[in-house]
Coordinates of C-alpha atoms and ligand atoms in Angstrom, one line a residue:
M1 CA -14.3 -9.7 -15.2
S2 CA -13.6 -11.1 -18.7
D3 CA -11.6 -8.1 -19.9
L4 CA -9.0 -8.4 -17.1
L5 CA -5.5 -9.2 -17.6
R6 CA -5.2 -12.5 -15.4
I7 CA -2.5 -15.1 -15.2
I8 CA -3.3 -17.3 -12.2
G9 CA -6.4 -19.3 -12.4
N10 CA -8.4 -20.9 -9.7
G11 CA -7.4 -24.5 -10.1
A12 CA -10.7 -25.5 -11.4
D13 CA -12.6 -23.8 -14.2
V14 CA -10.5 -20.7 -14.7
P15 CA -7.3 -22.0 -16.3
D16 CA -3.8 -20.7 -15.6
Q17 CA -2.1 -18.9 -18.2
P18 CA 1.6 -19.1 -19.3
I19 CA 4.1 -17.4 -17.0
P20 CA 5.1 -13.9 -18.4
E21 CA 8.7 -13.8 -20.1
G22 CA 11.1 -12.5 -17.5
L23 CA 9.7 -14.5 -14.3
G24 CA 11.6 -17.4 -13.2
D25 CA 10.7 -20.0 -10.4
K26 CA 13.0 -17.8 -7.9
D27 CA 11.0 -14.6 -8.8
L28 CA 7.8 -16.7 -8.2
V29 CA 9.0 -17.7 -4.8
A30 CA 10.2 -14.2 -4.1
I31 CA 6.8 -12.5 -5.0
Y32 CA 5.1 -15.2 -2.8
R33 CA 7.4 -14.5 0.1
W34 CA 6.6 -10.6 -0.1
L35 CA 2.8 -11.4 0.0
V36 CA 3.2 -13.4 3.0
L37 CA 5.3 -10.8 4.6
L38 CA 2.9 -8.1 3.8
R39 CA -0.1 -10.1 5.2
A40 CA 1.9 -10.9 8.5
Y41 CA 2.4 -7.3 9.2
D42 CA -1.0 -6.7 8.3
E43 CA -2.7 -9.0 10.5
R44 CA -0.2 -8.2 13.3
S45 CA -0.9 -4.5 13.1
V46 CA -4.9 -5.0 13.4
A47 CA -4.2 -7.2 16.4
L48 CA -2.0 -4.4 17.7
Q49 CA -4.3 -1.8 17.4
R50 CA -6.9 -4.0 18.9
Q51 CA -4.9 -4.3 22.1
G52 CA -4.2 -0.4 22.1
R53 CA -0.4 -0.8 21.2
I54 CA -0.8 1.5 17.9
G55 CA -3.4 4.0 16.9
T56 CA -5.9 3.7 14.0
Y57 CA -4.7 1.5 11.3
A58 CA -5.8 1.0 7.7
L59 CA -5.8 -2.8 6.7
Y60 CA -5.2 -4.1 3.3
W61 CA -6.2 -7.8 3.6
G62 CA -6.5 -9.0 0.2
E63 CA -4.6 -6.2 -1.6
E64 CA -1.2 -7.8 -1.2
A65 CA -1.0 -8.5 -4.9
T66 CA -1.4 -5.1 -5.9
Q67 CA 1.6 -4.1 -3.9
A68 CA 3.8 -7.4 -3.9
G69 CA 3.4 -8.2 -7.6
T70 CA 3.6 -4.4 -8.6
L71 CA 6.9 -3.5 -6.8
Y72 CA 8.6 -6.6 -8.0
A73 CA 8.2 -5.4 -11.5
L74 CA 10.1 -2.2 -10.6
E75 CA 13.8 -1.5 -10.6
E76 CA 15.4 -0.4 -7.5
T77 CA 15.9 3.2 -8.8
D78 CA 12.3 3.8 -9.5
W79 CA 10.2 5.9 -7.1
I80 CA 7.2 4.7 -5.4
F81 CA 4.4 6.6 -3.9
P82 CA 2.2 5.0 -1.4
S83 CA -1.2 5.7 0.0
Y84 CA -2.3 4.6 3.6
R85 CA -3.4 1.4 2.1
Q86 CA 0.1 0.5 1.0
N87 CA 1.5 1.7 4.4
S88 CA 4.0 -0.9 4.8
I89 CA 5.3 -1.2 1.3
G90 CA 8.7 0.3 2.3
I91 CA 9.5 -2.8 4.3
L92 CA 9.8 -4.6 0.7
R93 CA 12.5 -1.9 0.3
G94 CA 14.5 -2.6 3.4
V95 CA 12.7 0.0 5.9
P96 CA 12.5 -1.8 9.2
P97 CA 9.0 -2.9 9.8
S98 CA 9.4 -1.5 13.6
V99 CA 9.6 2.0 11.9
I100 CA 6.4 1.6 10.3
L101 CA 4.8 0.2 13.2
A102 CA 6.1 3.4 15.2
W103 CA 4.5 5.7 12.5
W104 CA 1.2 4.3 13.5
R105 CA 1.9 4.3 16.9
G106 CA 2.0 8.1 16.3
Y107 CA 5.9 8.6 16.7
G108 CA 7.2 10.2 13.5
G109 CA 10.3 11.9 13.6
D110 CA 13.6 10.0 13.4
V111 CA 12.1 6.9 15.0
G112 CA 8.6 6.5 13.3
F113 CA 9.6 7.8 9.6
Y114 CA 12.1 6.6 7.0
D115 CA 14.4 8.5 4.7
T116 CA 12.3 8.8 1.6
R117 CA 15.2 9.5 -0.8
H118 CA 17.3 6.5 0.4
F119 CA 14.3 4.2 -0.1
R120 CA 13.1 5.9 -3.1
T121 CA 9.7 5.6 -1.3
G122 CA 7.5 8.5 -0.8
P123 CA 5.7 9.3 2.6
I124 CA 2.7 7.4 3.6
C125 CA 0.1 9.6 2.1
V126 CA -3.2 10.1 3.9
P127 CA -4.6 13.0 2.1
I128 CA -6.4 11.4 -1.1
G129 CA -4.3 11.9 -4.3
T130 CA -1.9 14.5 -3.1
H131 CA 0.9 12.1 -3.9
L132 CA 0.0 11.7 -7.8
P133 CA 1.5 15.1 -8.6
H134 CA 4.6 14.1 -6.6
A135 CA 4.9 10.9 -8.6
V136 CA 4.6 12.8 -11.7
G137 CA 7.2 15.4 -10.6
T138 CA 9.8 12.7 -9.8
S139 CA 9.3 11.0 -13.1
W140 CA 9.5 14.3 -15.0
A141 CA 12.6 15.3 -13.1
A142 CA 14.3 12.1 -14.1
K143 CA 13.4 12.8 -17.6
L144 CA 14.9 16.2 -17.6
R145 CA 18.2 14.6 -16.1
G146 CA 18.1 12.0 -18.7
E147 CA 17.8 9.3 -16.3
R148 CA 15.8 6.1 -17.0
T149 CA 13.6 6.4 -13.7
A150 CA 10.1 5.5 -13.6
S151 CA 7.6 6.5 -10.7
L152 CA 4.5 4.7 -9.6
A153 CA 1.8 5.9 -7.1
W154 CA -1.0 3.8 -5.7
F155 CA -4.4 5.1 -5.0
G156 CA -8.0 4.0 -4.6
D157 CA -11.1 4.3 -7.0
G158 CA -12.3 7.0 -4.6
A159 CA -9.1 9.1 -5.3
T160 CA -10.0 9.5 -9.2
S161 CA -12.5 12.2 -8.0
E162 CA -10.1 14.3 -6.9
G163 CA -8.5 17.1 -8.7
D164 CA -4.9 16.1 -8.0
F165 CA -5.7 12.8 -10.1
H166 CA -6.7 14.7 -13.2
E167 CA -4.0 17.2 -12.9
A168 CA -1.5 14.5 -12.7
M169 CA -2.8 12.5 -15.5
N170 CA -3.1 15.6 -17.7
F171 CA 0.6 16.7 -16.8
A172 CA 2.2 13.1 -17.2
S173 CA 0.4 12.8 -20.5
V174 CA 1.5 16.2 -22.1
F175 CA 5.1 15.7 -20.7
K176 CA 5.2 12.0 -21.4
T177 CA 6.8 11.3 -18.1
A178 CA 7.4 7.6 -17.1
T179 CA 4.7 7.6 -14.5
I180 CA 2.5 4.7 -13.6
F181 CA -0.8 5.3 -12.0
F182 CA -1.9 2.3 -10.4
C183 CA -5.4 2.5 -9.3
T184 CA -6.4 -0.5 -6.8
N185 CA -10.2 -0.3 -7.6
N186 CA -11.5 -2.3 -4.4
Q187 CA -15.0 -0.7 -5.1
W188 CA -15.2 1.1 -2.0
A189 CA -14.3 4.4 -0.7
I190 CA -14.9 4.2 3.0
S191 CA -18.8 3.8 2.6
T192 CA -19.1 5.1 -0.9
P193 CA -19.6 2.2 -3.6
V194 CA -17.9 2.7 -6.8
S195 CA -21.4 3.1 -8.5
R196 CA -21.9 6.5 -6.4
Q197 CA -18.2 7.4 -7.1
M198 CA -18.3 7.7 -11.0
A199 CA -20.6 7.3 -13.9
T200 CA -18.0 5.1 -16.1
K201 CA -18.0 1.4 -16.1
T202 CA -14.4 1.3 -15.4
V203 CA -11.4 3.4 -14.1
A204 CA -9.4 2.4 -17.0
E205 CA -11.5 4.5 -19.5
K206 CA -10.6 7.6 -17.7
A207 CA -7.2 7.4 -19.6
L208 CA -8.9 7.9 -22.8
A209 CA -9.4 11.7 -22.0
Y210 CA -5.7 12.1 -21.4
A211 CA -4.4 9.9 -24.4
M212 CA -3.0 7.5 -22.2
P213 CA -2.7 3.7 -22.6
A214 CA -4.7 1.8 -19.7
V215 CA -4.9 -1.7 -18.6
R216 CA -7.3 -3.6 -16.5
V217 CA -6.0 -6.3 -14.3
D218 CA -7.2 -8.9 -11.7
G219 CA -6.1 -7.1 -8.6
F220 CA -6.1 -10.3 -6.6
D221 CA -3.6 -11.8 -9.1
P222 CA 0.2 -10.8 -8.5
I223 CA 1.7 -12.1 -11.6
A224 CA -1.0 -10.0 -13.7
C225 CA 0.0 -7.0 -11.6
W226 CA 3.7 -7.7 -12.2
K227 CA 3.0 -8.0 -15.9
A228 CA 1.0 -4.8 -16.4
T229 CA 3.6 -2.9 -14.3
K230 CA 6.4 -4.2 -16.0
D231 CA 5.1 -3.2 -19.5
A232 CA 4.1 0.2 -18.4
A233 CA 7.4 0.9 -16.6
D234 CA 9.5 -0.5 -19.8
R235 CA 7.5 1.6 -22.0
G236 CA 7.8 4.6 -19.8
R237 CA 11.5 4.3 -19.8
E238 CA 11.7 4.2 -23.6
G239 CA 9.9 7.7 -23.8
G240 CA 6.5 6.1 -24.3
G241 CA 4.6 8.1 -21.3
P242 CA 2.5 7.1 -18.6
T243 CA 0.2 4.5 -18.1
L244 CA -3.0 4.1 -16.0
I245 CA -3.4 0.6 -14.4
E246 CA -6.8 -0.4 -12.8
A247 CA -6.4 -3.4 -10.5
F248 CA -10.0 -4.5 -10.2
C249 CA -10.5 -6.4 -6.8
Y250 CA -12.7 -5.8 -3.7
R251 CA -12.2 -4.3 -0.2
I252 CA -12.7 -7.5 1.8
G253 CA -12.0 -6.1 5.1
A254 CA -12.9 -2.8 6.8
H255 CA -11.7 0.5 5.6
G256 CA -9.7 0.9 8.6
T257 CA -9.7 -0.2 12.4
A258 CA -12.2 2.7 13.2
D259 CA -14.8 1.5 10.4
D260 CA -17.6 -1.0 10.7
P261 CA -18.8 -1.9 7.1
R262 CA -21.7 -3.7 8.4
L263 CA -23.3 -0.4 8.9
Y264 CA -23.5 0.4 5.1
R265 CA -23.0 -2.8 3.1
D266 CA -24.1 -6.5 3.2
E267 CA -21.1 -8.5 4.5
A268 CA -22.4 -11.5 2.6
E269 CA -21.1 -9.6 -0.7
T270 CA -17.5 -10.1 0.4
E271 CA -17.9 -13.9 0.4
P272 CA -17.5 -14.8 -3.0
W273 CA -14.3 -12.5 -3.3
K274 CA -12.3 -14.5 -0.5
A275 CA -12.0 -17.4 -3.0
W276 CA -9.8 -15.1 -5.1
E277 CA -7.6 -13.8 -2.3
P278 CA -3.9 -13.6 -3.6
L279 CA -2.0 -15.7 -0.8
S280 CA -3.7 -19.0 -1.0
R281 CA -4.3 -18.6 -4.6
M282 CA -0.5 -17.8 -5.3
A283 CA 0.4 -20.8 -2.8
S284 CA -1.9 -23.2 -5.0
F285 CA -0.4 -21.9 -8.1
L286 CA 3.2 -22.5 -7.0
D287 CA 2.1 -25.9 -5.7
R288 CA 0.4 -26.6 -9.3
L289 CA 3.6 -25.6 -11.1
G290 CA 5.7 -27.7 -8.6
V291 CA 7.7 -24.7 -7.6
L292 CA 6.8 -24.8 -3.8
D293 CA 4.8 -27.3 -1.9
E294 CA 2.7 -26.9 1.2
S295 CA 5.6 -27.1 3.7
G296 CA 7.5 -24.7 2.0
A297 CA 4.7 -22.3 2.1
E298 CA 4.3 -22.9 5.8
K299 CA 8.1 -22.3 6.5
I300 CA 7.8 -18.9 4.5
K301 CA 4.7 -17.9 6.6
A302 CA 6.6 -19.0 10.0
E303 CA 9.6 -16.9 9.0
A304 CA 7.6 -13.9 8.0
K305 CA 5.5 -14.1 11.4
Q306 CA 9.0 -14.2 13.2
T307 CA 10.1 -10.9 11.3
I308 CA 7.1 -9.1 12.5
A309 CA 7.1 -10.2 16.1
E310 CA 10.8 -9.0 16.3
A311 CA 9.7 -5.8 14.9
V312 CA 6.9 -5.2 17.4
T313 CA 9.5 -6.0 20.3
E314 CA 11.8 -3.3 18.5
M315 CA 9.1 -0.9 18.1
E316 CA 8.0 -1.2 21.8
A317 CA 11.6 -0.6 22.8
I318 CA 11.6 2.9 21.4
E319 CA 11.6 5.6 24.1
T320 CA 8.3 7.8 23.4
P321 CA 9.2 10.9 21.7
G322 CA 8.6 14.3 23.3
L323 CA 5.9 16.6 22.3
E324 CA 8.3 18.5 19.8
V325 CA 7.8 15.7 17.4
I326 CA 4.5 17.2 16.5
F327 CA 6.3 20.4 15.2
D328 CA 9.3 18.9 13.8
N329 CA 9.8 17.7 10.1
V330 CA 7.1 20.0 8.5
Y331 CA 9.8 22.4 7.5
A332 CA 13.2 21.5 6.1
K333 CA 15.2 23.5 9.0
D334 CA 14.0 25.3 12.0
R335 CA 10.6 25.7 13.5
P336 CA 8.8 29.0 12.6
W337 CA 7.7 31.2 15.4
M338 CA 4.1 29.8 15.7
F339 CA 5.4 26.4 16.0
I340 CA 7.9 27.6 18.9
E341 CA 4.8 29.2 20.5
G342 CA 2.6 26.3 20.0
L343 CA 4.9 24.0 21.6
E344 CA 5.5 26.3 24.7
E345 CA 1.9 26.5 25.1
L346 CA 1.4 22.8 24.9
R347 CA 3.8 22.1 27.3
S348 CA 2.6 24.9 29.6
V349 CA -1.0 23.6 29.8
G350 CA 0.6 20.1 31.0
Q351 CA -0.8 18.1 28.0
R352 CA 1.8 15.6 28.5
E353 CA 0.3 14.6 31.9
L354 CA -3.1 14.1 30.1
V355 CA -1.7 11.9 27.7
K356 CA -1.7 8.2 28.7
P357 CA 1.5 6.6 27.5
L358 CA 0.7 4.0 24.8
N359 CA 2.5 1.2 26.7
A360 CA 0.7 1.7 30.0
G361 CA -1.6 -1.2 30.4
A362 CA -0.9 -2.9 27.3
P363 CA -1.7 -6.6 27.2
A364 CA 0.9 -9.2 27.3
D365 CA 2.7 -9.9 23.9
D366 CA 0.8 -13.4 23.9
T367 CA -2.5 -12.2 23.5
E368 CA -4.2 -14.2 20.9
I369 CA -4.3 -12.9 17.4
P370 CA -7.0 -13.7 14.9
E371 CA -5.9 -15.7 12.0
E372 CA -7.5 -13.2 9.6
G373 CA -7.1 -9.4 10.2
V374 CA -10.5 -8.7 9.0
Ligands
TPP401 C1 -8.4 15.0 0.5 C2 -9.1 14.1 1.6 N1 -10.5 14.0 1.4 C3 -10.9 13.2 2.4 C4 -10.2 12.2 3.1 C5 -11.0 11.1 3.9 N2 -10.9 9.9 3.4 C6 -9.9 9.0 3.8 S1 -9.9 7.6 3.0 C7 -11.0 8.0 2.0 C8 -11.6 7.2 1.0 C9 -10.8 7.0 -0.3 O1 -11.2 6.0 -1.0 P1 -10.4 5.2 -2.2 O2 -9.7 6.5 -2.9 O3 -11.0 4.5 -2.9 O4 -9.1 4.3 -1.6 P2 -9.2 3.3 -0.4 O5 -9.3 3.7 1.0 O6 -10.2 2.1 -1.0 O7 -7.8 2.5 -0.5 C10 -11.4 9.4 2.2 C11 -12.5 10.1 1.6 C12 -8.8 12.4 2.9 N3 -8.1 11.6 3.6 N4 -8.5 13.2 2.1

């Protein structure tokens, strides 16, 4: 990993690098707080899925640095476009966590979705790579309007095999939009290893074909993610065009709660990567710097757990939406005739009675939750 931008060492043979200009002690603690909140949300969501209280869930254990460090480098006016892997990034921009949990519970509509314009956060994108052209369009629009707005889209190594990735990269480089392509290379696309995904050694070198600058960072290092994103956003706003960031890391957990990685990889492979995971690494870094000690870190963790526990209560207090939620919000206004017919048909076959309400038979809230959500 020698060509990677890395700031935080391991407290042993890999030394810390100087903290980049622009980050003070308060910022470092704020980034740690975000990492912890994301982790608390993720671990709790895995437990909720196991208990049948939300549906299938895409966990991101270990990938918090690529989200918290990265987002911290952006301005509030910048747009972000998450994939399912960054599903809860909106909570760092003020979206109530209960709303994202309700989304995973299948609610959608007004109670399980957020106002994308207000939070400048695109919808949680499940189709691979389709949000990349959206990110380019947003920063292109900003450029045409003379606004200094950047946009950033997260995606995985697998997404680089999609046409949308190449179209978006090409368009952004030709029109010099302030777009940041943030690829979290966790080396797996469900069961496809990166060696079967691409013949290139890195994701970063794909930028060459688009005359675009690229940088590789340690994806478990929130400060390296911050630095790469900050440089890319600043350059983009000055008219310097897009950047491809490859955050190299490893998918320590399963692809999602419906996946069992033991079927296609040797789980022993994940062990060495765990030592680099961002939360304990950032906590030790802050301790070494004398910025936050163990008790301070524990307090932040307790607060995050409390925030998410309250969000679960709020989510479960939401009344289950009616069947119309399946058909609403597809078009800006009104339902087309086939949606009206579809809804009537669904109602007439009595589907509603066939669907077991999610809260029926849900275990008590004090069911034990695993320490690590993987
Ligand atoms: C267009 C499209 N094709 C296939 C899928 C099924 N699918 C869901 S996740 C996934 C793997 C994506 O891997 P990667 O881009 O590396 O992201 P990661 O899941 O590792 O974050 C696939 C193929 C999909 N959601 N959308």
